[in-house]
CSV table of N, CA and C in Angstrom, one decimal:
chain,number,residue,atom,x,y,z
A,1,UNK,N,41.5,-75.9,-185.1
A,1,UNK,CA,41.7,-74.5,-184.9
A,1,UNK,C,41.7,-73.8,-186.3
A,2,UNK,N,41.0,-72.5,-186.8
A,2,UNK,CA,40.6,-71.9,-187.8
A,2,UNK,C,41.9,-71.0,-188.0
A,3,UNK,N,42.2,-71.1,-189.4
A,3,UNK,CA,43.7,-69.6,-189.5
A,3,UNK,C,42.6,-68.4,-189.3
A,4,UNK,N,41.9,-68.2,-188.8
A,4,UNK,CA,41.3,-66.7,-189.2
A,4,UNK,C,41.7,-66.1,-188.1
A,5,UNK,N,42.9,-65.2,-188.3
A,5,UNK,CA,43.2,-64.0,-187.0
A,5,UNK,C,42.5,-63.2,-186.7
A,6,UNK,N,41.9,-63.1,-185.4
A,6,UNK,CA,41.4,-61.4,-184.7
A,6,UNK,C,42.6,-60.7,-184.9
A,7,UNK,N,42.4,-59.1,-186.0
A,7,UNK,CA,43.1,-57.9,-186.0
A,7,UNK,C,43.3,-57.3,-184.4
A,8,UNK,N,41.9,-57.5,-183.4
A,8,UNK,CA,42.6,-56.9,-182.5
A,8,UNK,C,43.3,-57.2,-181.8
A,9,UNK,N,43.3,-59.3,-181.6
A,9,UNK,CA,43.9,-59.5,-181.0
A,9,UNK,C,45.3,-59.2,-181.2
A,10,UNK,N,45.9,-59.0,-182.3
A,10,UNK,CA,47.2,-58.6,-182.9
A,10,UNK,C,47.8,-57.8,-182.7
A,11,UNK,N,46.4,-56.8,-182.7
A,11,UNK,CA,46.6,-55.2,-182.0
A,11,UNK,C,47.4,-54.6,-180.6
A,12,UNK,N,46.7,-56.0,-180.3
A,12,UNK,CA,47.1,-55.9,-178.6
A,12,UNK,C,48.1,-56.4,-178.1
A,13,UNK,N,48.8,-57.5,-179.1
A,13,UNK,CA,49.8,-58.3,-179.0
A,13,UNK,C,51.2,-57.2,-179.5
A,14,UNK,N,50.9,-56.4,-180.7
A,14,UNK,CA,52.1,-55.3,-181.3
A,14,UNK,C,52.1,-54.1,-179.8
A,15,UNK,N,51.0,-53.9,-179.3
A,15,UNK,CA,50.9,-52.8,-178.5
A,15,UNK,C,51.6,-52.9,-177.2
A,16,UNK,N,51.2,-54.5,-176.9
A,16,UNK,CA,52.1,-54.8,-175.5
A,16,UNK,C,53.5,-54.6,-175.7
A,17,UNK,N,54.2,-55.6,-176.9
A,17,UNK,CA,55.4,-55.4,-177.4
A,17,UNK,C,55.9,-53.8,-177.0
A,18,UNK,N,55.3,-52.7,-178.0
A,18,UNK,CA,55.8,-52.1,-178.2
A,18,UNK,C,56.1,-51.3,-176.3
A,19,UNK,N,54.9,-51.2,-175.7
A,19,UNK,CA,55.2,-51.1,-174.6
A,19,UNK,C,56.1,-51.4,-173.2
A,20,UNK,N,56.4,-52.7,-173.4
A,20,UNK,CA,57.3,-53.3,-173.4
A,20,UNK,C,58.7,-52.5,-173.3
A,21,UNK,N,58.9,-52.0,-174.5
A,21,UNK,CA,60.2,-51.7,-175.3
A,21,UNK,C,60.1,-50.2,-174.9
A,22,UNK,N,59.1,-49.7,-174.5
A,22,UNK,CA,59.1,-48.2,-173.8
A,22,UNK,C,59.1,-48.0,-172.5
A,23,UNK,N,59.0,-49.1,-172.1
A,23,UNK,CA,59.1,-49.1,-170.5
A,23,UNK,C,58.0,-48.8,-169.9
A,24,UNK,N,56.7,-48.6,-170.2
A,24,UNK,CA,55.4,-48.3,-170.1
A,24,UNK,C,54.9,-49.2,-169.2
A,25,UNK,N,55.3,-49.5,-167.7
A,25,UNK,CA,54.6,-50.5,-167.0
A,25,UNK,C,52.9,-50.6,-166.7
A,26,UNK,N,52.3,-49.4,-166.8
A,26,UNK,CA,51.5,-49.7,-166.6
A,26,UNK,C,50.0,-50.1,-168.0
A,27,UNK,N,50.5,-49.6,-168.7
A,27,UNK,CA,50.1,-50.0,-170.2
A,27,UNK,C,50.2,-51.6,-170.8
A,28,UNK,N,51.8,-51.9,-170.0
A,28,UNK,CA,52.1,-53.3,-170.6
A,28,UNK,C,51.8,-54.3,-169.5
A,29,UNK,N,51.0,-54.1,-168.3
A,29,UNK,CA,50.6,-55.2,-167.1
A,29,UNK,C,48.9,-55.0,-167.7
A,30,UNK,N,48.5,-54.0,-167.8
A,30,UNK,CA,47.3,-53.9,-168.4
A,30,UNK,C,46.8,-55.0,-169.9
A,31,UNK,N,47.8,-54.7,-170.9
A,31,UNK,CA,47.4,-55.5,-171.9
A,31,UNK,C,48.0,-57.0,-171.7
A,32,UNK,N,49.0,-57.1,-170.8
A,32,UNK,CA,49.1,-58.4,-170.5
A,32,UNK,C,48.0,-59.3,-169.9
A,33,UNK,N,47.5,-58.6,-168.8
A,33,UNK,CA,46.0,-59.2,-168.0
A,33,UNK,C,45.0,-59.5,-169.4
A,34,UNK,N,45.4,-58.5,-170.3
A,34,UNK,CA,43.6,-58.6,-171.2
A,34,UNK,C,44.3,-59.9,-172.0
A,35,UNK,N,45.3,-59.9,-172.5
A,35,UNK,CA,45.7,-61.0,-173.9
A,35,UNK,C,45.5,-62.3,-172.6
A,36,UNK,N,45.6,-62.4,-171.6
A,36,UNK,CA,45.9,-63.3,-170.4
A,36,UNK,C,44.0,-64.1,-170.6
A,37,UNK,N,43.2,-62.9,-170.4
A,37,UNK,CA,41.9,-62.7,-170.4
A,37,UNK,C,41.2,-63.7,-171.4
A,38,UNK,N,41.9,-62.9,-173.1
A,38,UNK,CA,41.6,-63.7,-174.1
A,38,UNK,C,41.8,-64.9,-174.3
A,39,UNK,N,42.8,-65.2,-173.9
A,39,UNK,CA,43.5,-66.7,-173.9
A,39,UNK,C,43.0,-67.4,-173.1
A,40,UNK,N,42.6,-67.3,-171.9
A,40,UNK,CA,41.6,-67.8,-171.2
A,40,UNK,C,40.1,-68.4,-171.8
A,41,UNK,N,39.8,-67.4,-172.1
A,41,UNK,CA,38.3,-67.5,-173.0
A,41,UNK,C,38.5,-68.3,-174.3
A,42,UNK,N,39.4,-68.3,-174.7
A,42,UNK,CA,40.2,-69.2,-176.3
A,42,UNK,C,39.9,-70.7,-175.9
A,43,UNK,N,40.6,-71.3,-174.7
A,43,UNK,CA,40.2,-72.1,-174.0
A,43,UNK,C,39.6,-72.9,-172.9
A,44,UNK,N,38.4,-71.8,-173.3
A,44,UNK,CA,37.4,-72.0,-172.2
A,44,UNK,C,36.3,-73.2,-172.9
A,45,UNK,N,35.8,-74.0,-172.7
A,45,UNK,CA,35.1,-74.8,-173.7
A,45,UNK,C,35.4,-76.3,-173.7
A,46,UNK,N,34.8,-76.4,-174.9
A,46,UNK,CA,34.9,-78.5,-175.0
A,46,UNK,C,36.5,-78.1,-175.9
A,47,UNK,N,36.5,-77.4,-176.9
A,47,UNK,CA,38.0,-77.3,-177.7
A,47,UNK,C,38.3,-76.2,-177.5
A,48,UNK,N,39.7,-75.6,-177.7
A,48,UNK,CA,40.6,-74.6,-177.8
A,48,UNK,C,40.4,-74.2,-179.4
A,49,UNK,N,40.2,-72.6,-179.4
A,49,UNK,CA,39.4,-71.8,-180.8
A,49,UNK,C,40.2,-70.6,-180.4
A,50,UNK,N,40.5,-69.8,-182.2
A,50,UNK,CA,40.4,-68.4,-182.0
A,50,UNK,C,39.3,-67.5,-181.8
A,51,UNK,N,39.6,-66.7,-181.0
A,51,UNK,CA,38.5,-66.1,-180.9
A,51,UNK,C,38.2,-64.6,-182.7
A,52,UNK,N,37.1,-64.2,-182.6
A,52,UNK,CA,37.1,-63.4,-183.6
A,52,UNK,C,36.9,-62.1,-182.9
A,53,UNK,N,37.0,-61.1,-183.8
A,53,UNK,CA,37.4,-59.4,-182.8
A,53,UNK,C,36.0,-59.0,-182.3
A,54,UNK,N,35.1,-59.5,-182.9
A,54,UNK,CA,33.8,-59.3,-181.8
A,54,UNK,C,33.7,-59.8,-180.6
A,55,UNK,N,34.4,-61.4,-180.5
A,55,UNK,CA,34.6,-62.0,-179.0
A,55,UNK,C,35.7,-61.4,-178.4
A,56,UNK,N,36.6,-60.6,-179.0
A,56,UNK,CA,38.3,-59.8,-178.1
A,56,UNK,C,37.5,-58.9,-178.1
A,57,UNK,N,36.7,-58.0,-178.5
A,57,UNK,CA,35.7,-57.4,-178.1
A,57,UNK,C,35.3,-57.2,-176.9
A,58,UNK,N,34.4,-58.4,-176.9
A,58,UNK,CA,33.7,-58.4,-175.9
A,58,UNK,C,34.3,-58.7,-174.4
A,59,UNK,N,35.6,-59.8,-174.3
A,59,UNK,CA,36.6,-59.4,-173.8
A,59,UNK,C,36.7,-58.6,-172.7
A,60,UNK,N,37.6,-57.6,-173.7
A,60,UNK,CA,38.1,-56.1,-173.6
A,60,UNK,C,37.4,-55.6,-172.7
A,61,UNK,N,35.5,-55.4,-173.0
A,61,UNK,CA,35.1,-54.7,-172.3
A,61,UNK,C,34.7,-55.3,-171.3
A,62,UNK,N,34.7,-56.7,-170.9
A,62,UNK,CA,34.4,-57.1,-169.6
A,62,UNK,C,35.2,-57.2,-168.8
A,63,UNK,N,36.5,-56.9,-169.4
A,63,UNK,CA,37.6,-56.4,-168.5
A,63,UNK,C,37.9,-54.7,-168.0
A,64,UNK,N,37.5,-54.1,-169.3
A,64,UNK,CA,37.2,-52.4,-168.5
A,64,UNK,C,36.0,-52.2,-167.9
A,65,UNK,N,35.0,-53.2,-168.0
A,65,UNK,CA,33.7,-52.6,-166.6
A,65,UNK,C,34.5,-53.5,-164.9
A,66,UNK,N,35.1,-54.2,-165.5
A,66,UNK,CA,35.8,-55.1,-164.2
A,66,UNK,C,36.7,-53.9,-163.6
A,67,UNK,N,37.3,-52.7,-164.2
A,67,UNK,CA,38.2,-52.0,-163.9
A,67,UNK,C,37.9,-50.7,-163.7
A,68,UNK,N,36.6,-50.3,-164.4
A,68,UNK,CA,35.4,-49.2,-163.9
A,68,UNK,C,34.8,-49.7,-162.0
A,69,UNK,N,34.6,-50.9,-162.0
A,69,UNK,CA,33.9,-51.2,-160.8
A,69,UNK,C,35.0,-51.4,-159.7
A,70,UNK,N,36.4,-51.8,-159.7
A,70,UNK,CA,37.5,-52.4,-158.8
A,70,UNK,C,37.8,-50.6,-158.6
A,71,UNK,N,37.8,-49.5,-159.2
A,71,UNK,CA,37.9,-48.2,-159.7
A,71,UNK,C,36.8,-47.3,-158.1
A,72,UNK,N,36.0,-47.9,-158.5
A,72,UNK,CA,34.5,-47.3,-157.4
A,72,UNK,C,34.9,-48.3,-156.3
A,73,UNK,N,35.2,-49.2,-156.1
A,73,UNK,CA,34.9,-50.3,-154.7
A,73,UNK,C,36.7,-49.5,-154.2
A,74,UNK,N,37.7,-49.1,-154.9
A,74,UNK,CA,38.9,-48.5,-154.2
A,74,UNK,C,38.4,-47.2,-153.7
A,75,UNK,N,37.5,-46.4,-154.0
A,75,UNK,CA,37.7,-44.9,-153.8
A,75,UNK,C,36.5,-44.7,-153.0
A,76,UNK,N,35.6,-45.6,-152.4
A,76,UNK,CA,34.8,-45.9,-151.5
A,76,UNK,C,35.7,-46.6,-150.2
A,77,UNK,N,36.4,-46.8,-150.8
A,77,UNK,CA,37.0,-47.5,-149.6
A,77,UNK,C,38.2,-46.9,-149.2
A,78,UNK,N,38.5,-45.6,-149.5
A,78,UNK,CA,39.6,-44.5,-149.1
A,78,UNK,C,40.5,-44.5,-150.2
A,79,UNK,N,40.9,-45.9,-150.9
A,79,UNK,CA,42.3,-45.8,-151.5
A,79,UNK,C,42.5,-45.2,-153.2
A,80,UNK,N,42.5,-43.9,-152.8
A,80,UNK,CA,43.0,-43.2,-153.8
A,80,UNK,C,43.7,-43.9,-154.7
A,81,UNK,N,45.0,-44.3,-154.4
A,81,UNK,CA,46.1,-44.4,-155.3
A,81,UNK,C,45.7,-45.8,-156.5
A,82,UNK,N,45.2,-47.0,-155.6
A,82,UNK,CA,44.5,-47.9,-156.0
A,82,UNK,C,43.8,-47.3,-157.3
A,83,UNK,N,42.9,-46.3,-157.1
A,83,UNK,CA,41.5,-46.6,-157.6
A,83,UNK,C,41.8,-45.7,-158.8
A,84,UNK,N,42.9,-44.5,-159.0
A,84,UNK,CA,43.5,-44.0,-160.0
A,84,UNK,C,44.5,-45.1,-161.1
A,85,UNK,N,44.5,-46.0,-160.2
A,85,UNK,CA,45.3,-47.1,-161.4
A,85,UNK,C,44.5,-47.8,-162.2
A,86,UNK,N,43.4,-48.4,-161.4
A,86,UNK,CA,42.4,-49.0,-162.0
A,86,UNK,C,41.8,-48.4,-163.0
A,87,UNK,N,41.0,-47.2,-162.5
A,87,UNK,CA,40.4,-45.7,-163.2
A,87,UNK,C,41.9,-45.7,-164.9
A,88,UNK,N,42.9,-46.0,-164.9
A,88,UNK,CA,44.0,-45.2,-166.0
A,88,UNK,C,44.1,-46.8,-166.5
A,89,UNK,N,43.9,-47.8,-166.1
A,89,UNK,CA,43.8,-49.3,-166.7
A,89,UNK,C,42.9,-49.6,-167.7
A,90,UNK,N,41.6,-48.8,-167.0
A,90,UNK,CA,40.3,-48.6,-168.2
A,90,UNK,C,40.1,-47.8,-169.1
A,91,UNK,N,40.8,-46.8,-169.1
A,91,UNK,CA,41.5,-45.8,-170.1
A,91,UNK,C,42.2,-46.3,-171.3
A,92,UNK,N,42.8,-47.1,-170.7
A,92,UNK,CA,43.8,-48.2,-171.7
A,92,UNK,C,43.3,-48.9,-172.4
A,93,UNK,N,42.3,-49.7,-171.9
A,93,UNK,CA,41.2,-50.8,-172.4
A,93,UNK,C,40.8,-50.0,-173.6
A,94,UNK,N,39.7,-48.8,-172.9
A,94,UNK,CA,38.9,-48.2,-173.6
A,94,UNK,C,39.3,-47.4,-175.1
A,95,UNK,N,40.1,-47.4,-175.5
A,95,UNK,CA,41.2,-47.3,-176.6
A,95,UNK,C,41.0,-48.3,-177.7
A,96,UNK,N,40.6,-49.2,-177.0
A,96,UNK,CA,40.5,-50.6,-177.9
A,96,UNK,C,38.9,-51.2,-178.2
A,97,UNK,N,38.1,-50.0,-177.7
A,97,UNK,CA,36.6,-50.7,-177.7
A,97,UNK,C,36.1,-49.3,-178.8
A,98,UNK,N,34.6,-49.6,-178.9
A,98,UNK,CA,34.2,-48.6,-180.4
A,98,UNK,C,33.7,-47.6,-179.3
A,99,UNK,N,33.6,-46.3,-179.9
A,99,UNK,CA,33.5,-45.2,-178.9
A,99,UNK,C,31.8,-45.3,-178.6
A,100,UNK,N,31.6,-45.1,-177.3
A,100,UNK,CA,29.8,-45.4,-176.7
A,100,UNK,C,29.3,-44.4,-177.6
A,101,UNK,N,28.0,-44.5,-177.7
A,101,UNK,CA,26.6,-44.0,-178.1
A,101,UNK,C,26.4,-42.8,-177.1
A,102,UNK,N,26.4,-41.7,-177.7
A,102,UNK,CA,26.1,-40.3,-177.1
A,102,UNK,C,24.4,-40.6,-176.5
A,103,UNK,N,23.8,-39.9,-175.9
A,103,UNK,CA,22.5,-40.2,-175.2
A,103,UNK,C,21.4,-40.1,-176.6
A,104,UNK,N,21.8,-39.2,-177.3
A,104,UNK,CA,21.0,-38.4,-178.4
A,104,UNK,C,21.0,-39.8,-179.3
A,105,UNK,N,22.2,-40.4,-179.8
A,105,UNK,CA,22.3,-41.6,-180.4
A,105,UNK,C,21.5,-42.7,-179.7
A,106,UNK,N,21.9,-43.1,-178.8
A,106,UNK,CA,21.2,-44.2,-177.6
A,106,UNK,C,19.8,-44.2,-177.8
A,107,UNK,N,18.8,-42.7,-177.3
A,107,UNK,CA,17.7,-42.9,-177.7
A,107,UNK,C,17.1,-42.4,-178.8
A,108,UNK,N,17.8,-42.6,-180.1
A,108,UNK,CA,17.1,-42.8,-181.9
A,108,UNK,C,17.3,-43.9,-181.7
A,109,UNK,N,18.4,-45.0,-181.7
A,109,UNK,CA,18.1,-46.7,-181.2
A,109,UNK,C,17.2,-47.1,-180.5
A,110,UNK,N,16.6,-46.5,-179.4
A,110,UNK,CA,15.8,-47.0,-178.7
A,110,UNK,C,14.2,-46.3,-179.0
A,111,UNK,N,13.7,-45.5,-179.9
A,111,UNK,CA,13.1,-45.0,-180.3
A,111,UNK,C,12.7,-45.9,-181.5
A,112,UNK,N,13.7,-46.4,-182.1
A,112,UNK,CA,13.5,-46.9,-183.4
A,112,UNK,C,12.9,-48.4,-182.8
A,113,UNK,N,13.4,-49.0,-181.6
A,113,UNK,CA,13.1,-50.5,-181.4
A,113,UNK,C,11.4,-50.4,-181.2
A,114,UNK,N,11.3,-48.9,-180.0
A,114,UNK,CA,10.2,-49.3,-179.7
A,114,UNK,C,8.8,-48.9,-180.6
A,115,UNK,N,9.5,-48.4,-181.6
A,115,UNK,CA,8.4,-48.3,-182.8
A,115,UNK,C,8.2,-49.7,-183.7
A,116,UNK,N,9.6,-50.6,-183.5
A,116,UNK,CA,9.2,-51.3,-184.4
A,116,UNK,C,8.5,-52.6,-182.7
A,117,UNK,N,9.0,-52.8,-181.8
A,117,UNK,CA,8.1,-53.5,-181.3
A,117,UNK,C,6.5,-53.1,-180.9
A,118,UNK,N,6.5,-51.9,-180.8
A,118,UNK,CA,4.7,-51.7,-180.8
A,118,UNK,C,4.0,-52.2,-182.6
A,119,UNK,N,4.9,-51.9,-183.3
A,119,UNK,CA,4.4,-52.6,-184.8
A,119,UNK,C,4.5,-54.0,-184.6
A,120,UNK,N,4.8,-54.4,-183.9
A,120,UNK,CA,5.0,-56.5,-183.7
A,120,UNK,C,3.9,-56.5,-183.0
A,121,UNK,N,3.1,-55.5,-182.0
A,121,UNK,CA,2.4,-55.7,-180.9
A,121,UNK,C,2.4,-55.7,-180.0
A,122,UNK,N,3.6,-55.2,-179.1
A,122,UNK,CA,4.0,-55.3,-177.9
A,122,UNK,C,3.8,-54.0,-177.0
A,123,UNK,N,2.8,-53.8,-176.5
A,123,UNK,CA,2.3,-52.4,-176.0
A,123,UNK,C,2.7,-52.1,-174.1
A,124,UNK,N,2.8,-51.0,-174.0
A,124,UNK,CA,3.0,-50.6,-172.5
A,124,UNK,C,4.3,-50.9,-172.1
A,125,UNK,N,4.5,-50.7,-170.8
A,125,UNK,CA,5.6,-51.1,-169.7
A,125,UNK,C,5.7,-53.1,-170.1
A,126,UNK,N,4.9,-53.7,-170.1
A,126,UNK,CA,4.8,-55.3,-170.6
A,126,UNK,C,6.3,-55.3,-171.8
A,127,UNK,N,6.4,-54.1,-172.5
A,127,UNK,CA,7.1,-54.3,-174.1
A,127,UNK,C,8.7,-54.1,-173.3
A,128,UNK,N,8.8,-54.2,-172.9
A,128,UNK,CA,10.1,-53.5,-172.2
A,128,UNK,C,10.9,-55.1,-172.8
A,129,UNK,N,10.6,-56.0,-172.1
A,129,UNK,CA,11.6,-57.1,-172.7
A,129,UNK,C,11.5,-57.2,-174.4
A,130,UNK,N,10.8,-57.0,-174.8
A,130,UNK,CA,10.4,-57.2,-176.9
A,130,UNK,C,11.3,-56.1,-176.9
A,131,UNK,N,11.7,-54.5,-176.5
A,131,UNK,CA,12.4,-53.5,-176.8
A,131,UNK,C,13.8,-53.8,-176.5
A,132,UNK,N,14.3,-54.2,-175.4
A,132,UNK,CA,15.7,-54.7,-175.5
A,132,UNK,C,15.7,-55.8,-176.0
A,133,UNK,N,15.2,-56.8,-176.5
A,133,UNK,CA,15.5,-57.4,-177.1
A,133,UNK,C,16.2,-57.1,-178.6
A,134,UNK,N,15.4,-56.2,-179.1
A,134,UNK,CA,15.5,-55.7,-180.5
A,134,UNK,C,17.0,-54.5,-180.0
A,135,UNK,N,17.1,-53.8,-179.5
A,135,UNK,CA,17.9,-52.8,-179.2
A,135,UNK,C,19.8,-53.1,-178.7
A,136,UNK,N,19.4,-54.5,-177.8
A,136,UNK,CA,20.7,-54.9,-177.3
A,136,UNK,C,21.7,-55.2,-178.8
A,137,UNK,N,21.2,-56.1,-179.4
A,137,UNK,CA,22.3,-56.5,-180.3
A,137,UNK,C,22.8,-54.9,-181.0
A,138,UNK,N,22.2,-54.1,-181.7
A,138,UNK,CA,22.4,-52.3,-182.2
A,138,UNK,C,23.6,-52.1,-180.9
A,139,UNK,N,23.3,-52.4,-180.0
A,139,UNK,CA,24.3,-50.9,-179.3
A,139,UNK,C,25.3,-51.6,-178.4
A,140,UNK,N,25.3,-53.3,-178.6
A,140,UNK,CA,26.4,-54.0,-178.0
A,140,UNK,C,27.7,-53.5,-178.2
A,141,UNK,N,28.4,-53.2,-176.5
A,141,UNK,CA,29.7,-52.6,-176.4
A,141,UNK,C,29.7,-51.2,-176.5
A,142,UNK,N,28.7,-50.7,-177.1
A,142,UNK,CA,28.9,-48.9,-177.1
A,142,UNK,C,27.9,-48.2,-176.3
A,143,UNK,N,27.0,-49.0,-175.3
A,143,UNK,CA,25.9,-48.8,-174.3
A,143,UNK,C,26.1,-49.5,-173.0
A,144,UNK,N,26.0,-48.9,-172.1
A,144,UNK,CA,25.7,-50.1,-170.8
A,144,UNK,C,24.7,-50.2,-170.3
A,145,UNK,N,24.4,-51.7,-170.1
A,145,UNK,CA,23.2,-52.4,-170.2
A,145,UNK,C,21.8,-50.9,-169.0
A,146,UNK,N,22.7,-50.5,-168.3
A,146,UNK,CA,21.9,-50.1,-167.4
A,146,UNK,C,21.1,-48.5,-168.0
A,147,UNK,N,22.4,-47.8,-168.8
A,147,UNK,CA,21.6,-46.8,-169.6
A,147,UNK,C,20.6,-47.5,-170.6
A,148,UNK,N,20.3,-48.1,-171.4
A,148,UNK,CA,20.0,-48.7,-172.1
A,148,UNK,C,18.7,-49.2,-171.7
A,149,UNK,N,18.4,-49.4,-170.0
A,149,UNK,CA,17.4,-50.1,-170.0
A,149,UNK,C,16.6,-48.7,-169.4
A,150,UNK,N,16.9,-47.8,-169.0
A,150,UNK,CA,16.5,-46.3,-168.5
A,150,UNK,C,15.9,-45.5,-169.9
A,151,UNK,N,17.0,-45.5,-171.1
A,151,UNK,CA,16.3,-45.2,-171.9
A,151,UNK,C,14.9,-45.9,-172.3
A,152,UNK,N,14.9,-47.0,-172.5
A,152,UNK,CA,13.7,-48.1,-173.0
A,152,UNK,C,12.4,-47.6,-171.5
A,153,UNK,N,12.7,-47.3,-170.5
A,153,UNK,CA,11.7,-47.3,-170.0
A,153,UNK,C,11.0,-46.2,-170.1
A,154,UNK,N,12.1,-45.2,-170.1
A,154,UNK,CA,11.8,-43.8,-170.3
A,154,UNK,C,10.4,-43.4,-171.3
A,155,UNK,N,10.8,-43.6,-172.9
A,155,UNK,CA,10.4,-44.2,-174.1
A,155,UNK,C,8.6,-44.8,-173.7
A,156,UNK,N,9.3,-45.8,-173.0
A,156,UNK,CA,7.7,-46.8,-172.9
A,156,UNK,C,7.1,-46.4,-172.0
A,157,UNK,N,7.0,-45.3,-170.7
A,157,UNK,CA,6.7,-44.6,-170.1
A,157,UNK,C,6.1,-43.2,-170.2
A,158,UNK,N,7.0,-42.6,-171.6
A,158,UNK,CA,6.8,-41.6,-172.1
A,158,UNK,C,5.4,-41.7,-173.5
């Protein structure tokens, strides 16, 4: 096991605490589930590793789209109260991830890929996989996968 600490995970560990000590139940069941999350994944494997703040990262956010979608499947299904916890859980999360890529941002990244994959050679609707390819890693965590793939088609369509 490496001494190299994830900052966020530390982040999250001072934040629970402090929550904790404010009585903040719903702040401190939230970052409990995520450090719960982390630890999980630390352990997931042939050995037990720290993870580094790109993997609490990544995490994080597969725990607030887990809480974006439990969010939609409550308020489709009548239950308000539910789906406003979930909905204020990913709030919480989202605090801890880098702020998304405005549309205007999103497509200069995806403008840029697909100029440099039509320079590799990759022409038409066919370029779509050569474009996210080149574009996923740029906007990992601050895009979802599904905007991301609307802009690229847009682009290669346009």
């Amino acid at each position: 096991m490496t001494t190299l600490k994830s900052q966020l995970k530390s982040q999250l560990k001072e934040d629970l605490t402090a929550a904790i000590r404010a009585r903040d139940e719903l702040r401190s069941s939230t970052l409990r589930l995520t450090l719960a999350a982390v630890q999980v994944e630390e352990v997931s494997g042939k050995e037990a590793r720290e993870l580094s703040d790109a993997e609490v990262e990544k995490v994080i956010a597969k725990e607030a789209k887990k809480r974006r979608e439990a969010a939609d499947a409550f308020a489709k299904g009548g239950r308000a109260e539910q789906a406003e916890r979930e909905k204020a859980e990913g709030e919480i999360l989202a605090t801890y991830l880098p702020q998304p890529l405005s549309d205007e941002e999103l497509k200069a990244v995806v403008a840029e890929a697909v100029a440099e994959a039509r320079a590799a050679g990759a022409e038409g609707p066919r370029a779509m996989g050569a474009v996210m390819k080149i574009v996923s890693p740029k906007v990992a965590g601050r895009a979802d996968g599904g905007r991301v793939a609307a802009a690229v088609k847009e682009l290669l369509a346009g």
